[in-house]
Amino acid sequence: MRRLTLPLKRRRVLLACLAGLLLAVCAYCFIGEEPRPLTAEEQQLVGEWSDGTSEITRGFHADRTISLSNNQYAGRWHIVDGKLKVVAWELFELPRSLSLSSIRLSWNSLQRHFEEEKYSWQIDFLDDGRTMTLNHPVDEQHPDGKWLWTKQMDR
């Protein structure tokens, strides 16, 4: 029985084509589709917001990413049917020294980096668009169940 073999040049061309196809599929998976444009409600949210209880602000960016001013968390956001939906994760922190405790804290932050937390709040923009409320469980700071946010600056 005679075995069919391709000449060396053809094998290399075939391998190069397969590698190119694999690269194209990977690129499509990472880049994906063009993101949908921001809705009018989402455009109002873009900017730096403060809840007035701490010095930490939240930045809602036009590419639908979110960041905290203290760089502790990052994530993605979108508004669907009047609800702000956020998926957030802790950012990885490099060890500050070679001490065991610093390395352990860094290791823990690496593990938490891959844990996503999901949040959803009813969002209402007030008339001026510079303030918004998010629904919140009733407590001492939120007796009406509303969490008031003020826009610091546009981004």
Tab-separated table of C-alpha atoms in Angstrom:
chain	number	residue	atom	x	y	z
A	1	MET	CA	0.000	0.000	0.000
A	2	ARG	CA	1.410	3.340	-1.002
A	3	ARG	CA	1.208	6.245	1.442
A	4	LEU	CA	0.255	9.662	0.107
A	5	THR	CA	2.552	12.441	1.229
A	6	LEU	CA	2.609	16.099	0.413
A	7	PRO	CA	5.813	17.764	-0.666
A	8	LEU	CA	7.532	19.755	2.080
A	9	LYS	CA	6.632	23.142	0.563
A	10	ARG	CA	2.943	22.289	0.411
A	11	ARG	CA	2.956	21.072	4.012
A	12	ARG	CA	4.506	24.353	5.158
A	13	VAL	CA	1.946	26.359	3.190
A	14	LEU	CA	-0.866	24.269	4.648
A	15	LEU	CA	0.493	24.719	8.201
A	16	ALA	CA	0.865	28.477	7.641
A	17	CYS	CA	-2.748	28.686	6.415
A	18	LEU	CA	-3.997	26.700	9.414
A	19	ALA	CA	-1.999	28.915	11.798
A	20	GLY	CA	-3.416	32.022	10.120
A	21	LEU	CA	-6.959	30.662	10.401
A	22	LEU	CA	-6.417	29.866	14.075
A	23	LEU	CA	-5.062	33.370	14.679
A	24	ALA	CA	-8.061	34.924	12.913
A	25	VAL	CA	-10.516	32.887	15.022
A	26	CYS	CA	-8.698	33.897	18.231
A	27	ALA	CA	-8.691	37.567	17.205
A	28	TYR	CA	-12.431	37.457	16.496
A	29	CYS	CA	-13.091	35.851	19.886
A	30	PHE	CA	-11.173	38.590	21.702
A	31	ILE	CA	-12.352	41.531	19.633
A	32	GLY	CA	-15.798	40.211	18.825
A	33	GLU	CA	-18.582	42.361	17.535
A	34	GLU	CA	-18.651	46.137	17.508
A	35	PRO	CA	-20.182	47.302	20.809
A	36	ARG	CA	-23.647	48.772	20.572
A	37	PRO	CA	-23.885	52.545	20.985
A	38	LEU	CA	-24.699	54.013	24.389
A	39	THR	CA	-28.357	54.736	25.050
A	40	ALA	CA	-29.369	58.228	26.198
A	41	GLU	CA	-29.631	56.918	29.762
A	42	GLU	CA	-26.175	55.330	29.562
A	43	GLN	CA	-24.716	58.564	28.159
A	44	GLN	CA	-25.959	60.364	31.280
A	45	LEU	CA	-24.088	57.877	33.453
A	46	VAL	CA	-20.701	58.400	31.767
A	47	GLY	CA	-18.498	60.408	34.130
A	48	GLU	CA	-17.125	60.433	37.676
A	49	TRP	CA	-19.711	59.902	40.450
A	50	SER	CA	-19.549	60.271	44.233
A	51	ASP	CA	-21.990	58.989	46.830
A	52	GLY	CA	-20.909	61.697	49.288
A	53	THR	CA	-20.073	59.250	52.093
A	54	SER	CA	-16.446	58.627	51.172
A	55	GLU	CA	-13.699	60.141	49.076
A	56	ILE	CA	-13.797	57.216	46.675
A	57	THR	CA	-15.439	57.992	43.336
A	58	ARG	CA	-16.666	55.637	40.670
A	59	GLY	CA	-15.833	56.291	37.048
A	60	PHE	CA	-18.323	55.067	34.467
A	61	HIS	CA	-16.561	55.157	31.101
A	62	ALA	CA	-18.022	55.327	27.574
A	63	ASP	CA	-16.614	51.871	26.760
A	64	ARG	CA	-18.864	50.517	29.538
A	65	THR	CA	-16.037	49.899	31.980
A	66	ILE	CA	-16.090	51.073	35.568
A	67	SER	CA	-13.206	51.962	37.855
A	68	LEU	CA	-12.830	53.180	41.416
A	69	SER	CA	-10.591	56.119	42.277
A	70	ASN	CA	-8.661	53.960	44.759
A	71	ASN	CA	-8.007	51.348	42.017
A	72	GLN	CA	-9.378	48.559	44.189
A	73	TYR	CA	-12.053	47.328	41.767
A	74	ALA	CA	-12.729	47.406	38.043
A	75	GLY	CA	-15.572	46.057	35.994
A	76	ARG	CA	-18.178	46.374	33.275
A	77	TRP	CA	-21.575	48.057	33.364
A	78	HIS	CA	-24.697	48.537	31.285
A	79	ILE	CA	-28.248	49.741	31.809
A	80	VAL	CA	-31.134	47.477	30.847
A	81	ASP	CA	-34.788	48.358	31.461
A	82	GLY	CA	-33.904	51.070	33.986
A	83	LYS	CA	-31.510	48.847	35.943
A	84	LEU	CA	-27.803	49.513	36.296
A	85	LYS	CA	-26.023	46.178	36.091
A	86	VAL	CA	-22.390	45.948	37.185
A	87	VAL	CA	-19.950	43.050	37.092
A	88	ALA	CA	-16.871	43.905	39.185
A	89	TRP	CA	-13.670	42.234	40.260
A	90	GLU	CA	-10.790	43.158	42.529
A	91	LEU	CA	-7.606	44.304	40.827
A	92	PHE	CA	-4.411	42.321	41.343
A	93	GLU	CA	-2.007	43.933	43.784
A	94	LEU	CA	1.720	43.316	43.483
A	95	PRO	CA	3.601	42.538	46.704
A	96	ARG	CA	4.945	45.704	48.319
A	97	SER	CA	7.893	43.824	49.785
A	98	LEU	CA	9.333	40.350	49.933
A	99	SER	CA	7.815	39.695	53.351
A	100	LEU	CA	5.598	36.658	53.742
A	101	SER	CA	2.562	38.766	54.713
A	102	SER	CA	2.934	41.016	51.652
A	103	ILE	CA	3.269	38.036	49.333
A	104	ARG	CA	0.261	36.383	50.980
A	105	LEU	CA	-1.847	39.550	50.506
A	106	SER	CA	-0.787	39.684	46.866
A	107	TRP	CA	-1.658	36.011	46.385
A	108	ASN	CA	-5.091	36.581	47.950
A	109	SER	CA	-5.731	39.559	45.666
A	110	LEU	CA	-4.786	37.408	42.667
A	111	GLN	CA	-7.348	34.797	43.697
A	112	ARG	CA	-10.048	37.457	44.254
A	113	HIS	CA	-9.202	39.018	40.874
A	114	PHE	CA	-10.870	36.068	39.161
A	115	GLU	CA	-14.008	36.221	41.327
A	116	GLU	CA	-16.682	38.387	39.731
A	117	GLU	CA	-19.307	40.093	41.824
A	118	LYS	CA	-22.613	41.027	40.192
A	119	TYR	CA	-24.803	43.936	41.260
A	120	SER	CA	-28.062	45.340	39.971
A	121	TRP	CA	-29.835	48.510	41.077
A	122	GLN	CA	-32.852	50.394	39.816
A	123	ILE	CA	-31.369	53.677	38.539
A	124	ASP	CA	-33.175	57.016	38.293
A	125	PHE	CA	-31.626	60.226	37.003
A	126	LEU	CA	-32.992	63.387	38.538
A	127	ASP	CA	-34.037	66.336	36.389
A	128	ASP	CA	-30.641	67.982	36.113
A	129	GLY	CA	-28.789	64.795	35.076
A	130	ARG	CA	-26.064	65.625	37.610
A	131	THR	CA	-27.601	63.446	40.299
A	132	MET	CA	-28.971	59.925	40.316
A	133	THR	CA	-30.399	57.504	42.796
A	134	LEU	CA	-29.895	53.775	43.047
A	135	ASN	CA	-32.283	51.575	44.990
A	136	HIS	CA	-30.700	50.401	48.231
A	137	PRO	CA	-31.898	48.435	51.239
A	138	VAL	CA	-33.289	50.739	53.913
A	139	ASP	CA	-30.707	51.509	56.607
A	140	GLU	CA	-29.529	54.515	58.659
A	141	GLN	CA	-27.744	56.141	55.715
A	142	HIS	CA	-30.589	55.326	53.276
A	143	PRO	CA	-33.862	55.658	55.233
A	144	ASP	CA	-35.862	56.057	52.001
A	145	GLY	CA	-34.124	53.172	50.247
A	146	LYS	CA	-32.386	55.551	47.849
A	147	TRP	CA	-28.644	55.923	47.402
A	148	LEU	CA	-27.967	59.451	46.119
A	149	TRP	CA	-25.013	60.024	43.757
A	150	THR	CA	-23.619	63.280	42.421
A	151	LYS	CA	-21.723	63.651	39.155
A	152	GLN	CA	-18.255	65.077	39.796
A	153	MET	CA	-17.130	65.591	36.210
A	154	ASP	CA	-17.680	64.195	32.754
A	155	ARG	CA	-15.223	61.691	31.348
